[in-house]
Amino acid sequence: MQILYAPSSLCTSSQKLKSQSKSGVLPGKCLQFSAIDHSSLHRPLKLETSSLSLSLKRAVFACFRTKAASVQGSSTISSETAESDVLKALSQIIDPDFGTDIVTCGFVKDLQIDEAQGQVSFRLELTTPACPIKDMFEQQANEVVAALPWVKNVKVTMSAQPARPIYAGQLPAGLQTISNIVAVSSCKGGVGKSTVAVNLAYTLAGMGARVGIFDADVYGPSLPTMVSPENRLLEMNPEKKTIIPTEYLGVKLVSFGFAGQGRAIMRGPMVSGVIDQLLTTTEWGELDYLVIDMPPGTGDIQLTLCQVVPLTAAVIVTTPQKLAFIDVAKGVRMFSKLKVPCIAVVENMCHFDADGKRYYPFGRGSGSQVVQQFGIPHLFDLPIRPTLSASGDSGIPEVAADPQGEVAKTFQDLGICVVQQCAKIRQQVSTAVMYDKSIKAIKVKVPDSDEEFLLHPATVRRNDRSAQSVDEWSGEQKLQYTDVPEDIEPQEIRPMGNYAVQITWPDGFNQIAPYDQLQTMERLVGVPAL
């Protein structure tokens, strides 16, 4: 859920809305929303929020008691005051993932006010349709605006931002409308990686997201066994020469197993080419999440996928054995070098219950060891269940066959984790490097770092290490210090995946600036505090 500041159509300027959101603390005992326990969000949101309604209304009415007294004496309210009231009320609603109010986040759109009739309507545009607290946002927005003394009717509609990648470079046409690409990897065969990938994808679809699955295992594709689409062959668009994915239960599917050739017998470079073609020439359409079922290992295929595709994040699958940990550790290190954040670990086949006791037939600790050693924030345990194994063979994912079961609840928690972590990553990446015109400096705050610092634009431009600035063979500096004016300003700064930004300069040059390089540059001092 990247934070994009977008004022409503009735706001006179972005500065005005910013000042309103900053001064949105109302007199009296104003209401604040604290972060909620996301681990319980798989339960219906109405049950979670119903107990808030009475106290919520009382608190909001207390906030506006002073304002109500002043408005009572007049029969009408100005448009500017009405808009200010609504935005101040909405700015009390805090997104628990970002710690910022929904007005500053830019969620409030199409604000329309009829002062005479006391009617207010607006749209909340969230960053993903799978937002686990969208019902809570809708309820809270209704209540805080309805509590305004002059408001008689409130209409709130919910929507989501269009799918778009966090990437500044040229992407293949098929990947240009995919918001998040999540790799499910283990680097070891037989740990249930495909089971996790498929059930995660259908969990995200059940949360309201547009989802696709790409089976990247050409040697042993699992997807044709785990799902049962009516059309089991991929089709070709003869005009565009693109691949049309098949579908099952609303999820788009692509696998070499649907190509009519079964399993491949070919060398590595050929496999990499096949995977590249299947992934990048498919008409995926608009997707909120594309789940890639990675093949085991850390070889050519995995590196090709990580380099061709702008992966948002990775989910690691392991089992309790020590041998599994050794192989999984290799995969985590690979993702780390390629700047792909690992956001969760799923420890499969952990335990089973019998005779009132819990047994751990394969030992314990592999998953927690991955979490502790590599700092991955979330760990999920999957039990040994005959139904989970059977669903993988029957062609119906477990979360679709038994959506209220214990396994489905675990995947629901995993799905919520993926949504929240991908949103945080997008927000961090989108605001990692920004230009502040007021102080003529580039602000840098690298993802997963608490440090924020300033760079002079000319310093960044002079430190370009591309072939246009430095001779590749001799290392001689072609771009001279005096070639860059002191007052140069970037025209545009755009993210490039999770590792760099692309900066466009007035002379038309596009500079790729990795975060690692920005952190080593000389920093500005003696400027206003950040």
JSON list of C-alpha atoms in Angstrom, two decimals, residues 215-306:
[
{"chain": "A", "resi": 215, "resn": "ASP", "atom": "CA", "xyz": [4.70, -22.43, -12.27]},
{"chain": "A", "resi": 216, "resn": "ALA", "atom": "CA", "xyz": [8.41, -21.90, -12.96]},
{"chain": "A", "resi": 217, "resn": "ASP", "atom": "CA", "xyz": [9.37, -25.58, -12.68]},
{"chain": "A", "resi": 218, "resn": "VAL", "atom": "CA", "xyz": [9.81, -26.83, -16.24]},
{"chain": "A", "resi": 219, "resn": "TYR", "atom": "CA", "xyz": [11.37, -30.16, -15.25]},
{"chain": "A", "resi": 220, "resn": "GLY", "atom": "CA", "xyz": [8.52, -31.14, -12.91]},
{"chain": "A", "resi": 221, "resn": "PRO", "atom": "CA", "xyz": [5.52, -28.77, -13.13]},
{"chain": "A", "resi": 222, "resn": "SER", "atom": "CA", "xyz": [3.09, -29.24, -10.24]},
{"chain": "A", "resi": 223, "resn": "LEU", "atom": "CA", "xyz": [0.31, -26.85, -11.16]},
{"chain": "A", "resi": 224, "resn": "PRO", "atom": "CA", "xyz": [-1.59, -29.18, -13.58]},
{"chain": "A", "resi": 225, "resn": "THR", "atom": "CA", "xyz": [-2.00, -31.68, -10.72]},
{"chain": "A", "resi": 226, "resn": "MET", "atom": "CA", "xyz": [-2.96, -29.18, -8.03]},
{"chain": "A", "resi": 227, "resn": "VAL", "atom": "CA", "xyz": [-5.68, -27.30, -9.92]},
{"chain": "A", "resi": 228, "resn": "SER", "atom": "CA", "xyz": [-8.41, -28.43, -12.32]},
{"chain": "A", "resi": 229, "resn": "PRO", "atom": "CA", "xyz": [-9.06, -25.77, -14.96]},
{"chain": "A", "resi": 230, "resn": "GLU", "atom": "CA", "xyz": [-11.65, -26.58, -17.60]},
{"chain": "A", "resi": 231, "resn": "ASN", "atom": "CA", "xyz": [-9.21, -25.67, -20.34]},
{"chain": "A", "resi": 232, "resn": "ARG", "atom": "CA", "xyz": [-5.96, -27.52, -19.67]},
{"chain": "A", "resi": 233, "resn": "LEU", "atom": "CA", "xyz": [-4.02, -26.11, -22.64]},
{"chain": "A", "resi": 234, "resn": "LEU", "atom": "CA", "xyz": [-2.51, -22.66, -23.03]},
{"chain": "A", "resi": 235, "resn": "GLU", "atom": "CA", "xyz": [-3.72, -20.76, -26.08]},
{"chain": "A", "resi": 236, "resn": "MET", "atom": "CA", "xyz": [-1.83, -18.40, -28.34]},
{"chain": "A", "resi": 237, "resn": "ASN", "atom": "CA", "xyz": [-2.98, -15.02, -29.57]},
{"chain": "A", "resi": 238, "resn": "PRO", "atom": "CA", "xyz": [-1.93, -15.25, -33.25]},
{"chain": "A", "resi": 239, "resn": "GLU", "atom": "CA", "xyz": [-2.00, -11.49, -33.85]},
{"chain": "A", "resi": 240, "resn": "LYS", "atom": "CA", "xyz": [-0.05, -10.38, -30.77]},
{"chain": "A", "resi": 241, "resn": "LYS", "atom": "CA", "xyz": [1.93, -13.64, -30.51]},
{"chain": "A", "resi": 242, "resn": "THR", "atom": "CA", "xyz": [1.19, -13.74, -26.81]},
{"chain": "A", "resi": 243, "resn": "ILE", "atom": "CA", "xyz": [0.08, -16.50, -24.47]},
{"chain": "A", "resi": 244, "resn": "ILE", "atom": "CA", "xyz": [-3.45, -16.50, -23.03]},
{"chain": "A", "resi": 245, "resn": "PRO", "atom": "CA", "xyz": [-3.41, -18.03, -19.53]},
{"chain": "A", "resi": 246, "resn": "THR", "atom": "CA", "xyz": [-5.94, -20.58, -18.43]},
{"chain": "A", "resi": 247, "resn": "GLU", "atom": "CA", "xyz": [-8.08, -19.97, -15.32]},
{"chain": "A", "resi": 248, "resn": "TYR", "atom": "CA", "xyz": [-9.44, -21.88, -12.35]},
{"chain": "A", "resi": 249, "resn": "LEU", "atom": "CA", "xyz": [-11.72, -20.35, -9.70]},
{"chain": "A", "resi": 250, "resn": "GLY", "atom": "CA", "xyz": [-10.85, -16.87, -10.92]},
{"chain": "A", "resi": 251, "resn": "VAL", "atom": "CA", "xyz": [-7.05, -17.27, -10.71]},
{"chain": "A", "resi": 252, "resn": "LYS", "atom": "CA", "xyz": [-4.97, -17.06, -13.90]},
{"chain": "A", "resi": 253, "resn": "LEU", "atom": "CA", "xyz": [-2.59, -19.97, -14.44]},
{"chain": "A", "resi": 254, "resn": "VAL", "atom": "CA", "xyz": [0.51, -20.55, -16.56]},
{"chain": "A", "resi": 255, "resn": "SER", "atom": "CA", "xyz": [2.66, -23.68, -16.44]},
{"chain": "A", "resi": 256, "resn": "PHE", "atom": "CA", "xyz": [4.82, -25.61, -18.88]},
{"chain": "A", "resi": 257, "resn": "GLY", "atom": "CA", "xyz": [2.56, -28.52, -17.96]},
{"chain": "A", "resi": 258, "resn": "PHE", "atom": "CA", "xyz": [-0.30, -26.70, -19.74]},
{"chain": "A", "resi": 259, "resn": "ALA", "atom": "CA", "xyz": [1.79, -26.37, -22.91]},
{"chain": "A", "resi": 260, "resn": "GLY", "atom": "CA", "xyz": [0.87, -29.89, -24.00]},
{"chain": "A", "resi": 261, "resn": "GLN", "atom": "CA", "xyz": [4.39, -31.25, -23.67]},
{"chain": "A", "resi": 262, "resn": "GLY", "atom": "CA", "xyz": [4.38, -32.55, -20.11]},
{"chain": "A", "resi": 263, "resn": "ARG", "atom": "CA", "xyz": [7.80, -32.29, -18.47]},
{"chain": "A", "resi": 264, "resn": "ALA", "atom": "CA", "xyz": [10.82, -30.90, -20.23]},
{"chain": "A", "resi": 265, "resn": "ILE", "atom": "CA", "xyz": [14.07, -32.69, -21.00]},
{"chain": "A", "resi": 266, "resn": "MET", "atom": "CA", "xyz": [16.47, -29.89, -21.95]},
{"chain": "A", "resi": 267, "resn": "ARG", "atom": "CA", "xyz": [19.60, -28.08, -20.84]},
{"chain": "A", "resi": 268, "resn": "GLY", "atom": "CA", "xyz": [19.64, -25.11, -18.46]},
{"chain": "A", "resi": 269, "resn": "PRO", "atom": "CA", "xyz": [19.99, -22.24, -20.96]},
{"chain": "A", "resi": 270, "resn": "MET", "atom": "CA", "xyz": [17.03, -23.58, -22.96]},
{"chain": "A", "resi": 271, "resn": "VAL", "atom": "CA", "xyz": [14.94, -23.85, -19.78]},
{"chain": "A", "resi": 272, "resn": "SER", "atom": "CA", "xyz": [15.75, -20.25, -18.87]},
{"chain": "A", "resi": 273, "resn": "GLY", "atom": "CA", "xyz": [14.56, -19.16, -22.30]},
{"chain": "A", "resi": 274, "resn": "VAL", "atom": "CA", "xyz": [11.33, -21.13, -21.99]},
{"chain": "A", "resi": 275, "resn": "ILE", "atom": "CA", "xyz": [10.58, -19.65, -18.56]},
{"chain": "A", "resi": 276, "resn": "ASP", "atom": "CA", "xyz": [11.35, -16.14, -19.81]},
{"chain": "A", "resi": 277, "resn": "GLN", "atom": "CA", "xyz": [8.98, -16.60, -22.76]},
{"chain": "A", "resi": 278, "resn": "LEU", "atom": "CA", "xyz": [6.17, -18.11, -20.68]},
{"chain": "A", "resi": 279, "resn": "LEU", "atom": "CA", "xyz": [6.36, -15.40, -18.05]},
{"chain": "A", "resi": 280, "resn": "THR", "atom": "CA", "xyz": [6.92, -12.25, -20.10]},
{"chain": "A", "resi": 281, "resn": "THR", "atom": "CA", "xyz": [4.75, -12.95, -23.17]},
{"chain": "A", "resi": 282, "resn": "THR", "atom": "CA", "xyz": [1.64, -13.99, -21.20]},
{"chain": "A", "resi": 283, "resn": "GLU", "atom": "CA", "xyz": [-1.36, -11.66, -21.23]},
{"chain": "A", "resi": 284, "resn": "TRP", "atom": "CA", "xyz": [-1.66, -11.47, -17.45]},
{"chain": "A", "resi": 285, "resn": "GLY", "atom": "CA", "xyz": [-3.83, -8.36, -17.52]},
{"chain": "A", "resi": 286, "resn": "GLU", "atom": "CA", "xyz": [-4.22, -6.35, -14.31]},
{"chain": "A", "resi": 287, "resn": "LEU", "atom": "CA", "xyz": [-3.04, -8.37, -11.31]},
{"chain": "A", "resi": 288, "resn": "ASP", "atom": "CA", "xyz": [-2.59, -7.33, -7.72]},
{"chain": "A", "resi": 289, "resn": "TYR", "atom": "CA", "xyz": [-0.39, -10.36, -7.00]},
{"chain": "A", "resi": 290, "resn": "LEU", "atom": "CA", "xyz": [1.46, -12.78, -9.25]},
{"chain": "A", "resi": 291, "resn": "VAL", "atom": "CA", "xyz": [2.67, -15.78, -7.21]},
{"chain": "A", "resi": 292, "resn": "ILE", "atom": "CA", "xyz": [5.69, -17.53, -8.73]},
{"chain": "A", "resi": 293, "resn": "ASP", "atom": "CA", "xyz": [6.21, -21.16, -7.70]},
{"chain": "A", "resi": 294, "resn": "MET", "atom": "CA", "xyz": [10.02, -21.24, -7.90]},
{"chain": "A", "resi": 295, "resn": "PRO", "atom": "CA", "xyz": [11.85, -24.44, -8.83]},
{"chain": "A", "resi": 296, "resn": "PRO", "atom": "CA", "xyz": [14.29, -25.89, -6.26]},
{"chain": "A", "resi": 297, "resn": "GLY", "atom": "CA", "xyz": [17.91, -24.76, -6.34]},
{"chain": "A", "resi": 298, "resn": "THR", "atom": "CA", "xyz": [19.88, -21.53, -6.79]},
{"chain": "A", "resi": 299, "resn": "GLY", "atom": "CA", "xyz": [21.07, -21.93, -10.37]},
{"chain": "A", "resi": 300, "resn": "ASP", "atom": "CA", "xyz": [20.49, -20.34, -13.77]},
{"chain": "A", "resi": 301, "resn": "ILE", "atom": "CA", "xyz": [16.70, -20.56, -13.65]},
{"chain": "A", "resi": 302, "resn": "GLN", "atom": "CA", "xyz": [16.39, -18.85, -10.28]},
{"chain": "A", "resi": 303, "resn": "LEU", "atom": "CA", "xyz": [18.86, -16.11, -11.20]},
{"chain": "A", "resi": 304, "resn": "THR", "atom": "CA", "xyz": [17.08, -15.53, -14.52]},
{"chain": "A", "resi": 305, "resn": "LEU", "atom": "CA", "xyz": [13.76, -15.10, -12.77]},
{"chain": "A", "resi": 306, "resn": "CYS", "atom": "CA", "xyz": [15.18, -12.72, -10.17]}
]
